[in-house]
Coordinates of C-alpha atoms and ligand atoms in Angstrom, one line a residue:
M4 CA -66.5 -1.8 -33.2
Q5 CA -65.7 -3.4 -36.5
K6 CA -69.2 -2.7 -37.7
I7 CA -68.8 0.8 -36.9
I8 CA -65.5 1.1 -38.7
E9 CA -66.9 -0.5 -41.7
K10 CA -69.9 1.9 -41.7
L11 CA -67.4 4.8 -41.4
E12 CA -65.3 3.4 -44.4
Y13 CA -68.4 2.9 -46.4
M14 CA -69.6 6.5 -45.7
Q15 CA -66.3 7.9 -46.5
A16 CA -66.1 5.9 -49.8
E17 CA -69.5 7.2 -50.8
A18 CA -68.5 10.8 -50.0
R19 CA -65.4 10.3 -52.0
L20 CA -67.4 9.4 -54.9
G21 CA -69.3 12.6 -55.0
G22 CA -71.9 12.7 -57.7
G23 CA -71.0 9.3 -58.9
R24 CA -68.8 7.6 -61.5
Q25 CA -70.8 8.8 -64.5
R26 CA -70.6 12.4 -63.5
I27 CA -66.8 11.9 -62.8
D28 CA -66.4 10.5 -66.3
V29 CA -68.2 13.5 -67.7
Q30 CA -65.9 15.8 -65.8
H31 CA -62.7 13.9 -67.1
A32 CA -64.2 14.0 -70.5
K33 CA -64.2 17.7 -70.4
G34 CA -60.5 17.6 -69.6
K35 CA -61.1 18.7 -66.1
L36 CA -60.0 16.9 -62.9
T37 CA -62.2 16.2 -60.1
A38 CA -62.4 18.4 -57.0
R39 CA -60.5 15.7 -55.0
E40 CA -57.8 15.1 -57.8
R41 CA -57.2 18.9 -57.7
L42 CA -56.6 19.0 -54.1
E43 CA -54.2 16.0 -54.3
L44 CA -52.1 18.0 -56.8
L45 CA -52.3 21.2 -54.8
F46 CA -51.1 19.8 -51.5
D47 CA -48.0 18.1 -50.4
E48 CA -48.5 14.3 -50.5
D49 CA -50.9 12.8 -47.8
S50 CA -51.0 16.2 -46.1
F51 CA -54.7 17.1 -46.8
E52 CA -57.1 16.8 -44.0
E53 CA -60.8 17.1 -44.8
W54 CA -63.3 18.7 -42.6
D55 CA -67.0 18.4 -42.9
M56 CA -67.1 15.3 -45.2
F57 CA -70.5 14.4 -43.6
V58 CA -72.3 17.7 -44.0
E59 CA -75.4 17.5 -46.1
H60 CA -77.9 20.2 -47.3
D61 CA -81.1 20.9 -45.4
C62 CA -83.4 21.6 -48.3
H63 CA -86.6 19.8 -48.6
D64 CA -88.1 21.6 -51.7
F65 CA -88.1 20.1 -55.2
G66 CA -87.5 16.6 -54.0
M67 CA -84.1 17.6 -52.5
H68 CA -84.8 15.7 -49.4
A69 CA -84.3 12.5 -51.4
Q70 CA -81.1 13.8 -52.9
R71 CA -78.3 14.1 -50.5
I72 CA -74.7 13.6 -51.0
R73 CA -72.3 13.8 -48.3
G74 CA -70.1 16.9 -48.4
D75 CA -72.7 18.8 -50.4
G76 CA -70.7 19.7 -53.4
V77 CA -67.5 21.2 -51.7
I78 CA -64.5 19.5 -50.2
T79 CA -63.0 21.7 -47.5
G80 CA -60.0 21.2 -45.2
H81 CA -56.2 22.1 -45.0
G82 CA -52.9 20.6 -45.7
T83 CA -49.5 21.9 -46.5
V84 CA -48.0 23.4 -49.6
D85 CA -44.1 23.0 -49.4
G86 CA -44.6 22.3 -45.7
R87 CA -46.7 25.3 -44.9
S88 CA -50.3 25.3 -43.8
V89 CA -53.0 26.3 -46.3
F90 CA -56.7 26.0 -46.1
A91 CA -58.8 25.3 -49.2
F92 CA -62.2 24.6 -50.7
S93 CA -62.7 22.6 -53.8
Q94 CA -66.1 22.8 -55.5
D95 CA -67.3 19.5 -56.8
F96 CA -69.0 20.0 -60.1
T97 CA -70.3 16.4 -59.9
V98 CA -72.5 17.2 -57.1
F99 CA -75.5 19.5 -58.1
G100 CA -73.0 21.2 -60.5
G101 CA -70.9 22.5 -57.4
S102 CA -73.7 24.8 -56.8
L103 CA -73.6 26.6 -53.5
S104 CA -76.1 25.7 -50.8
A105 CA -76.4 27.0 -47.3
A106 CA -74.5 24.0 -45.9
H107 CA -71.9 24.3 -48.7
A108 CA -71.4 27.9 -47.8
R109 CA -71.2 27.1 -44.1
K110 CA -68.2 24.7 -44.9
I111 CA -66.4 27.5 -46.7
C112 CA -67.1 29.9 -44.0
K113 CA -65.7 27.5 -41.3
I114 CA -62.2 27.1 -43.0
M115 CA -62.0 30.8 -43.7
D116 CA -62.6 31.7 -40.1
Q117 CA -60.1 29.1 -39.1
A118 CA -57.4 30.2 -41.5
M119 CA -57.8 33.8 -40.3
R120 CA -57.5 32.6 -36.7
V121 CA -54.2 30.6 -37.3
G122 CA -52.8 32.8 -40.1
A123 CA -52.9 30.6 -43.1
P124 CA -53.7 31.4 -46.7
I125 CA -57.1 30.5 -48.3
V126 CA -57.2 28.9 -51.7
G127 CA -60.5 28.4 -53.5
L128 CA -60.8 26.1 -56.4
N129 CA -64.0 27.4 -58.1
D130 CA -66.1 25.0 -60.4
S131 CA -69.6 25.8 -59.7
G132 CA -73.0 26.5 -61.3
G133 CA -73.7 29.2 -58.9
A134 CA -76.4 29.6 -56.2
R135 CA -78.2 26.2 -55.5
I136 CA -81.4 27.1 -57.3
Q137 CA -83.7 24.8 -55.2
E138 CA -82.6 26.7 -52.0
G139 CA -83.5 30.2 -53.2
V140 CA -82.6 33.0 -50.8
A141 CA -80.8 30.6 -48.4
S142 CA -77.9 30.2 -50.9
L143 CA -77.7 33.9 -51.6
A144 CA -77.3 34.3 -47.9
G145 CA -74.6 31.7 -48.1
Y146 CA -72.7 33.7 -50.8
A147 CA -73.2 36.8 -48.6
D148 CA -71.5 35.1 -45.8
V149 CA -68.5 34.2 -47.8
F150 CA -68.2 37.7 -49.1
Q151 CA -68.1 39.1 -45.7
R152 CA -65.3 36.8 -44.8
N153 CA -63.5 37.7 -48.0
V154 CA -63.5 41.1 -46.9
L155 CA -62.4 40.4 -43.3
A156 CA -59.7 38.2 -44.5
S157 CA -58.4 40.7 -47.0
G158 CA -54.9 42.0 -45.7
V159 CA -54.9 39.3 -43.1
V160 CA -54.4 36.1 -44.9
P161 CA -53.7 35.8 -48.7
Q162 CA -56.6 34.6 -50.6
I163 CA -56.3 33.0 -54.1
S164 CA -58.9 32.0 -56.5
M165 CA -58.3 29.3 -58.9
V166 CA -61.3 29.2 -61.4
M167 CA -61.5 25.9 -63.0
G168 CA -65.0 25.8 -64.3
P169 CA -68.2 28.0 -64.3
C170 CA -68.3 30.9 -62.0
A171 CA -71.2 33.1 -62.9
G172 CA -73.6 35.8 -61.5
G173 CA -73.1 37.2 -58.1
A174 CA -70.7 34.2 -57.4
V175 CA -67.9 36.0 -59.3
Y176 CA -67.8 38.5 -56.4
S177 CA -66.0 36.2 -54.1
P178 CA -63.0 35.5 -56.3
A179 CA -63.2 39.3 -57.2
M180 CA -62.4 40.2 -53.6
T181 CA -59.6 37.8 -53.3
D182 CA -55.9 38.7 -53.8
F183 CA -55.4 36.8 -57.0
I184 CA -57.5 35.1 -59.7
F185 CA -56.0 32.5 -61.8
M186 CA -58.0 30.7 -64.6
V187 CA -57.8 27.5 -66.7
K188 CA -58.0 28.1 -70.3
D189 CA -61.1 26.5 -72.1
S190 CA -62.8 25.3 -69.0
A191 CA -63.1 28.4 -66.7
Y192 CA -65.5 31.3 -67.3
M193 CA -66.6 34.2 -65.3
Y194 CA -69.2 36.7 -65.9
V195 CA -72.0 38.6 -64.1
T196 CA -74.6 37.8 -66.7
G197 CA -74.2 34.9 -69.3
P198 CA -74.4 34.8 -73.1
E199 CA -78.3 34.3 -73.1
V200 CA -78.8 37.5 -70.8
V201 CA -76.3 39.3 -73.0
K202 CA -78.1 38.5 -76.2
T203 CA -81.5 39.5 -74.8
V204 CA -80.3 42.8 -73.5
T205 CA -77.7 44.0 -75.9
H206 CA -78.2 41.7 -78.8
E207 CA -74.7 40.7 -78.9
D208 CA -73.9 37.1 -79.9
V209 CA -71.1 35.9 -77.7
T210 CA -69.9 32.6 -76.4
H211 CA -69.0 31.7 -72.9
E212 CA -65.4 31.8 -73.7
V213 CA -65.3 35.1 -75.6
L214 CA -67.4 36.7 -72.9
G215 CA -65.7 35.5 -69.8
G216 CA -63.0 32.9 -70.5
A217 CA -59.5 32.9 -69.2
I218 CA -58.1 34.5 -72.3
T219 CA -60.7 37.4 -72.1
H220 CA -60.0 38.0 -68.4
S221 CA -56.2 37.9 -68.5
S222 CA -56.0 40.0 -71.6
K223 CA -58.9 42.2 -72.0
S224 CA -60.6 42.9 -68.6
G225 CA -57.6 42.3 -66.3
V226 CA -59.8 40.4 -64.0
A227 CA -57.5 37.3 -64.1
D228 CA -53.8 37.4 -63.1
L229 CA -53.0 34.3 -65.2
A230 CA -54.5 32.0 -67.7
L231 CA -53.2 28.5 -67.3
D232 CA -53.3 25.7 -69.9
D233 CA -55.1 23.0 -68.0
D234 CA -55.7 21.8 -64.5
V235 CA -52.5 20.2 -63.8
E236 CA -50.4 23.1 -65.1
A237 CA -52.7 25.5 -63.1
L238 CA -52.1 23.7 -59.7
L239 CA -48.5 23.2 -60.2
Q240 CA -48.1 26.9 -60.9
L241 CA -50.2 27.8 -57.9
R242 CA -47.8 25.6 -55.6
R243 CA -44.9 27.6 -57.1
F244 CA -46.7 30.9 -56.7
M245 CA -47.4 30.0 -52.9
G246 CA -43.6 30.0 -52.4
F247 CA -43.4 33.8 -52.8
I248 CA -46.1 34.9 -50.3
P249 CA -46.2 34.8 -46.6
S250 CA -48.9 32.8 -44.7
S251 CA -50.4 35.9 -43.1
N252 CA -49.8 39.7 -42.5
R253 CA -47.9 38.7 -39.3
E254 CA -45.3 36.8 -41.2
R255 CA -42.6 37.5 -43.8
A256 CA -42.6 35.6 -47.1
P257 CA -40.5 32.5 -47.0
A258 CA -36.8 32.6 -47.7
R259 CA -35.1 30.1 -49.8
E260 CA -31.6 29.0 -50.2
T261 CA -30.0 30.3 -53.4
R262 CA -26.8 29.5 -55.2
D263 CA -27.0 32.7 -57.1
P264 CA -24.1 34.9 -55.9
V265 CA -25.2 38.3 -54.5
D266 CA -22.4 40.0 -56.3
R267 CA -23.1 38.5 -59.7
A268 CA -22.2 41.3 -62.3
E269 CA -24.3 41.3 -65.4
M270 CA -22.1 43.0 -67.9
S271 CA -24.9 42.9 -70.4
L272 CA -26.9 45.3 -68.6
D273 CA -24.4 48.1 -69.3
T274 CA -25.7 48.0 -72.9
L275 CA -29.3 47.3 -72.3
I276 CA -30.3 51.0 -72.8
P277 CA -30.1 51.9 -76.5
E278 CA -28.1 54.9 -77.7
H279 CA -31.2 56.6 -79.0
P280 CA -33.5 57.8 -76.1
N281 CA -36.7 56.8 -77.8
K282 CA -35.6 53.4 -78.7
P283 CA -37.3 50.8 -76.7
Y284 CA -35.8 47.8 -74.9
D285 CA -37.2 44.9 -72.9
M286 CA -37.5 45.6 -69.1
R287 CA -38.2 42.1 -68.5
E288 CA -34.5 41.2 -69.3
L289 CA -33.5 43.6 -66.4
I290 CA -35.8 41.8 -64.0
V291 CA -34.6 38.3 -65.1
K292 CA -31.0 39.3 -64.9
V293 CA -31.4 40.7 -61.5
A294 CA -33.5 38.1 -59.7
D295 CA -32.1 35.1 -58.2
E296 CA -31.6 32.3 -60.8
G297 CA -33.5 34.4 -63.3
E298 CA -36.9 33.5 -61.8
F299 CA -39.6 36.0 -62.3
F300 CA -43.2 34.9 -61.6
E301 CA -45.0 37.4 -63.8
L302 CA -48.7 38.3 -63.2
Q303 CA -51.0 39.7 -65.8
P304 CA -48.3 39.3 -68.6
D305 CA -51.0 39.8 -71.3
Y306 CA -52.8 42.9 -69.7
A307 CA -51.6 46.5 -69.6
G308 CA -48.2 45.4 -71.0
N309 CA -46.7 48.8 -70.3
I310 CA -46.1 47.9 -66.8
L311 CA -44.7 44.6 -65.6
I312 CA -45.5 43.1 -62.2
G313 CA -44.6 40.0 -60.5
F314 CA -42.5 38.1 -58.0
G315 CA -38.9 37.2 -57.7
R316 CA -36.2 36.7 -55.1
L317 CA -33.2 38.6 -54.1
E318 CA -30.7 36.7 -51.9
G319 CA -33.4 34.1 -51.3
H320 CA -36.0 36.6 -50.1
P321 CA -39.1 37.3 -52.1
V322 CA -39.7 40.8 -53.5
G323 CA -42.4 42.2 -55.7
F324 CA -41.2 43.7 -59.0
V325 CA -42.9 46.6 -60.6
A326 CA -41.4 48.0 -63.8
N327 CA -42.3 50.3 -66.7
Q328 CA -42.0 48.4 -70.0
P329 CA -40.6 50.5 -72.6
I330 CA -41.5 48.2 -75.6
V331 CA -45.2 48.8 -74.9
S332 CA -46.5 52.3 -75.4
A333 CA -43.0 53.5 -74.5
G334 CA -43.9 52.4 -70.9
C335 CA -46.3 55.2 -70.2
L336 CA -48.6 55.2 -67.3
D337 CA -52.3 55.0 -68.3
I338 CA -55.5 53.7 -66.7
D339 CA -55.0 50.1 -66.9
S340 CA -51.3 50.0 -66.0
S341 CA -52.0 52.3 -63.0
R342 CA -54.6 49.9 -61.7
K343 CA -52.8 46.8 -62.4
A344 CA -49.6 48.0 -60.5
A345 CA -51.5 49.8 -57.7
R346 CA -53.4 46.6 -56.7
F347 CA -50.0 44.7 -56.8
V348 CA -48.2 47.3 -54.6
R349 CA -51.0 47.2 -52.1
F350 CA -50.7 43.3 -51.9
C351 CA -47.1 43.5 -51.3
D352 CA -47.5 46.2 -48.7
C353 CA -50.3 44.2 -46.9
F354 CA -48.0 41.1 -46.8
N355 CA -44.6 42.5 -46.0
I356 CA -43.2 41.9 -49.3
P357 CA -40.4 44.4 -50.4
I358 CA -41.0 46.3 -53.7
V359 CA -38.3 46.7 -56.3
T360 CA -39.4 49.4 -58.9
F361 CA -37.6 49.8 -62.2
V362 CA -38.5 53.1 -63.7
D363 CA -38.5 54.1 -67.4
V364 CA -41.5 56.3 -67.8
P365 CA -42.1 59.1 -70.3
G366 CA -45.2 60.3 -68.3
F367 CA -49.0 59.7 -68.4
L368 CA -50.6 58.8 -71.7
P369 CA -52.4 61.9 -73.0
G370 CA -55.7 62.0 -74.8
T371 CA -59.5 62.3 -74.3
Q372 CA -59.9 58.4 -73.9
Q373 CA -57.7 58.6 -70.9
E374 CA -59.1 61.8 -69.3
Y375 CA -62.7 60.6 -69.9
G376 CA -61.9 57.3 -68.5
G377 CA -60.7 58.9 -65.3
I378 CA -56.8 58.6 -65.5
I379 CA -56.7 61.3 -62.8
K380 CA -58.4 58.9 -60.4
H381 CA -56.9 55.8 -61.7
G382 CA -53.3 57.3 -61.8
A383 CA -53.8 58.4 -58.2
K384 CA -54.3 54.8 -57.2
L385 CA -50.8 53.9 -58.0
L386 CA -49.5 57.2 -56.4
F387 CA -51.6 56.4 -53.3
A388 CA -50.5 52.9 -53.2
F389 CA -46.8 53.6 -53.3
A390 CA -47.0 56.4 -50.9
E391 CA -49.0 54.4 -48.4
A392 CA -46.7 51.5 -48.5
T393 CA -44.4 51.0 -45.6
V394 CA -42.4 48.0 -46.6
P395 CA -38.9 48.3 -47.9
K396 CA -39.0 50.3 -51.2
L397 CA -36.2 50.1 -53.6
T398 CA -36.2 52.0 -56.8
V399 CA -33.9 52.1 -59.9
I400 CA -34.4 54.7 -62.5
T401 CA -32.9 53.1 -65.7
R402 CA -33.8 55.9 -68.3
K403 CA -36.7 58.3 -68.3
A404 CA -38.5 59.6 -65.2
Y405 CA -40.5 62.4 -66.3
G406 CA -43.2 64.6 -64.8
G407 CA -45.7 63.3 -62.5
A408 CA -44.8 59.8 -63.4
Y409 CA -41.4 60.4 -61.7
D410 CA -43.1 61.2 -58.5
V411 CA -45.4 58.2 -58.6
M412 CA -43.0 55.5 -59.4
S413 CA -41.7 55.0 -55.8
S414 CA -39.6 58.2 -55.7
K415 CA -37.7 59.4 -52.8
H416 CA -40.5 61.7 -52.0
L417 CA -43.0 58.8 -51.4
R418 CA -40.6 57.4 -48.8
G419 CA -38.5 55.4 -51.2
D420 CA -35.9 53.8 -48.9
V421 CA -33.3 53.3 -51.5
N422 CA -33.3 55.2 -54.9
Y423 CA -30.8 54.6 -57.4
A424 CA -30.2 55.8 -60.9
W425 CA -28.4 54.4 -63.9
P426 CA -26.0 56.8 -65.6
A427 CA -28.4 57.1 -68.7
A428 CA -31.2 58.3 -66.4
E429 CA -33.1 61.4 -67.3
I430 CA -35.1 62.8 -64.6
A431 CA -36.9 66.1 -65.5
V432 CA -40.4 67.7 -65.8
M433 CA -40.5 66.4 -69.4
G434 CA -38.3 65.3 -72.3
P435 CA -35.9 67.9 -73.8
Q436 CA -37.8 68.3 -77.0
G437 CA -41.2 68.9 -75.3
A438 CA -39.6 71.2 -72.8
V439 CA -37.9 73.4 -75.4
E440 CA -41.0 73.6 -77.4
I441 CA -42.8 75.3 -74.5
I442 CA -40.2 77.4 -73.0
F443 CA -38.8 78.7 -76.3
R444 CA -42.0 78.8 -78.1
K445 CA -40.9 82.1 -79.9
D446 CA -37.9 80.2 -81.4
R447 CA -40.1 77.5 -82.9
D448 CA -39.6 78.7 -86.7
D449 CA -35.8 78.5 -86.2
P450 CA -34.8 74.9 -86.2
A451 CA -31.1 75.6 -85.4
K452 CA -32.0 77.5 -82.3
I453 CA -34.5 74.9 -81.2
E454 CA -31.8 72.3 -81.7
A455 CA -29.3 74.2 -79.7
R456 CA -31.8 74.8 -76.9
T457 CA -32.6 71.0 -76.9
E458 CA -29.1 70.1 -76.6
E459 CA -28.8 72.7 -73.7
Y460 CA -31.7 71.3 -71.9
R461 CA -30.6 67.7 -72.4
E462 CA -27.1 68.6 -71.1
K463 CA -28.6 70.4 -68.0
F464 CA -31.5 68.1 -67.1
A465 CA -31.7 64.9 -69.0
N466 CA -29.3 63.2 -66.6
P467 CA -29.3 61.8 -63.0
F468 CA -27.0 64.4 -61.5
V469 CA -29.6 67.3 -60.8
A470 CA -31.7 64.8 -58.8
G471 CA -28.6 63.5 -57.3
S472 CA -27.3 66.8 -56.2
L473 CA -30.6 67.4 -54.5
G474 CA -30.5 64.0 -52.6
F475 CA -33.5 62.7 -54.6
I476 CA -31.4 59.7 -55.7
D477 CA -29.0 58.2 -53.3
D478 CA -26.4 57.0 -56.0
V479 CA -25.7 56.7 -59.6
I480 CA -25.0 53.0 -60.0
M481 CA -23.5 50.9 -62.8
P482 CA -26.1 48.8 -64.5
R483 CA -24.0 45.7 -64.1
G484 CA -23.9 46.0 -60.3
T485 CA -27.6 46.4 -59.9
R486 CA -28.2 43.1 -58.4
R487 CA -25.4 43.5 -55.8
R488 CA -26.6 47.0 -54.9
L489 CA -30.3 45.8 -54.6
C490 CA -29.4 42.8 -52.5
K491 CA -27.2 44.9 -50.1
A492 CA -30.0 47.5 -49.9
L493 CA -32.6 44.8 -49.1
R494 CA -30.3 43.3 -46.2
L495 CA -30.0 46.7 -44.8
L496 CA -33.7 47.2 -44.8
R497 CA -34.7 43.8 -43.4
N498 CA -35.7 45.3 -40.1
K499 CA -37.1 48.5 -41.4
Q500 CA -39.8 50.0 -39.2
L501 CA -42.2 52.5 -40.4
E502 CA -45.9 53.1 -39.5
N503 CA -48.7 55.2 -41.0
P504 CA -50.6 57.4 -38.6
W505 CA -53.5 55.6 -36.9
K506 CA -56.7 55.6 -38.9
K507 CA -59.6 53.3 -39.4
H508 CA -58.6 52.9 -42.9
S509 CA -57.4 55.2 -45.7
N510 CA -59.7 56.3 -48.4
I511 CA -57.8 55.2 -51.7
P512 CA -59.3 57.0 -54.8
L513 CA -61.4 54.0 -56.0
Ligands
HXC6 C1 -78.7 23.5 -58.8 C2 -77.4 23.0 -60.6 C3 -77.0 24.3 -60.7 C4 -77.5 25.3 -59.8 C5 -76.0 23.2 -62.3 N1 -76.8 22.3 -61.6 N2 -76.1 24.4 -61.8 N3 -78.2 22.6 -59.7 N4 -78.3 24.8 -58.8 N5 -77.2 26.5 -59.8 C6 -76.9 20.9 -61.8 C7 -77.6 20.5 -63.0 O1 -78.9 20.5 -62.8 C8 -77.0 19.2 -63.3 O2 -77.6 18.2 -62.5 C9 -75.7 19.3 -63.0 O3 -75.6 20.4 -62.1 C10 -74.7 19.5 -64.1 O4 -75.1 20.7 -64.9 P1 -75.3 20.7 -66.4 O5 -76.3 21.7 -66.8 O6 -75.6 19.3 -66.9 O7 -73.8 21.1 -66.8 P2 -73.3 21.8 -68.1 O8 -73.9 21.5 -69.3 O9 -71.8 21.7 -68.1 O10 -73.6 23.4 -67.7 C11 -73.1 24.1 -66.6 C12 -73.9 25.3 -66.3 C13 -75.4 25.0 -66.2 C14 -73.6 26.3 -67.5 C15 -73.2 26.0 -65.1 O11 -75.5 23.9 -65.2 C16 -76.1 26.2 -65.7 O12 -76.4 27.1 -66.5 N6 -76.6 26.2 -64.5 C17 -77.1 27.3 -63.8 C18 -76.5 28.5 -63.7 C19 -77.3 29.5 -62.9 O13 -78.1 30.1 -63.4 N7 -76.9 29.7 -61.5 C20 -77.5 30.6 -60.8 C21 -76.8 31.9 -61.1 S1 -77.2 33.1 -60.1 P3 -77.7 16.7 -62.9 O14 -78.5 16.1 -61.8 O15 -78.5 16.7 -64.2 O16 -76.4 16.3 -63.2 C22 -76.3 33.1 -58.8 C23 -76.6 34.1 -57.9 C24 -75.3 34.2 -56.9 O17 -75.3 32.3 -58.7 C25 -75.6 35.5 -56.1 C26 -74.6 35.8 -55.2 C27 -74.8 37.1 -54.6

């Protein structure tokens, strides 16, 4: 028996060494942690249980029969994050560059299947040179098996990708189909074709970082939800993030004790809206002042800044915040902001997370760039997402809610449960000036008349009371009491039941 135990320990030690001390040193020299060190940081202490440590590849070509490393470049298993079960795979760049073989793919598929069965999130720590070149089509098949599972798991269990090294070629499509992508600055990059191919095809000279680094994808393409400074910061933030999401579509997001009083009045909110209707203010301030302990886990902060998305808590319960941001492009809706918010709304709806929407929107951004880019279809995504959502939906119009954008932003008409407005709200087809220029075009050369008409229009429509008289908003509330009113509403809606008609699936305008 002793001999067998010794053999087991030897095999385990060998597997834990991955591609060997030298390659581990290279990994560290690049400022990266090893696959195992990453898992240690992600999971609660001593909670990680590894599966398939002894799996090896079955490739014989190109001398591969002589190169076998237990685990085959990926560590898979499950553990707990703040006491809740999570499945994870962590690609080991020290073993064949973390490249994906058929065996490596089978290991990932196994934990994905099990995560779906037990209802636990799947976290992928990606650090891989892509398809195992020596294996050819077998590794491509492995990718496809993972892709298929990404799709089946979508909306069943949360899937989060943390890209911590290379992720190139078709390999990018697994993270792309997960719910969130986080990337580590300087070490992570994602692209469909690398700099060399780009140079050949388009003659552009571009580095890995500029083409597909964390900054690029979190600010230019919107592919990544966050760019994090280094491995440690990334994994700590990931742990924090997991606290906002449920384990599966059958559960609610975990509630947490809070000492923040529900009835905390924020007097400063009474003066958040500037006197002048076109003067911007920071909507982030409202979110932070309303959320428990001022905590707002913002996603995509550097992309489509005219809309804010992220998680916070009200009375200990996670909510998704969606808010127009007046300090960026006056908070208008455009292609990028519509897509950004639509995907977030759909995530919240999949996973039973109530949505709190703060509205200050002058409308959709006009222009050929937007029309040629398909704002009609992209704007419809956000409309569709809000309309389809059956989770509790709370809306507060802080200032402008004009035109189609009023309808889109979780209005009463899209089954908003509780729709409030602040006293400064202006709910109308358009702003007073634009409206008067159209309906009193004949008076346009008479500034005094135009001014009088504008004032008349403002008086009549640029307020919350017309919408209030029609029942489109439930109440006009004092800004200082927003937190209290939202917490109360959320409590009321905790057992909300609403189902959409049966269908195979909807056909969102993609
Ligand atoms: C097998 C690989 C590998 C791969 C890297 N290695 N990528 N082995 N298959 N895809 C091995 C290297 O041979 C090396 O082995 C070790 O990993 C480390 O690689 P280095 O090149 O030394 O590291 P680095 O300089 O950091 O460069 C990393 C890299 C580079 C940029 C990722 O390795 C690279 O370009 N790899 C190939 C990328 C690629 O073309 N992949 C296929 C993409 S197509 P030793 O023994 O020397 O340590 C694809 C299709 C997916 O993925 C389709 C899905 C539908």
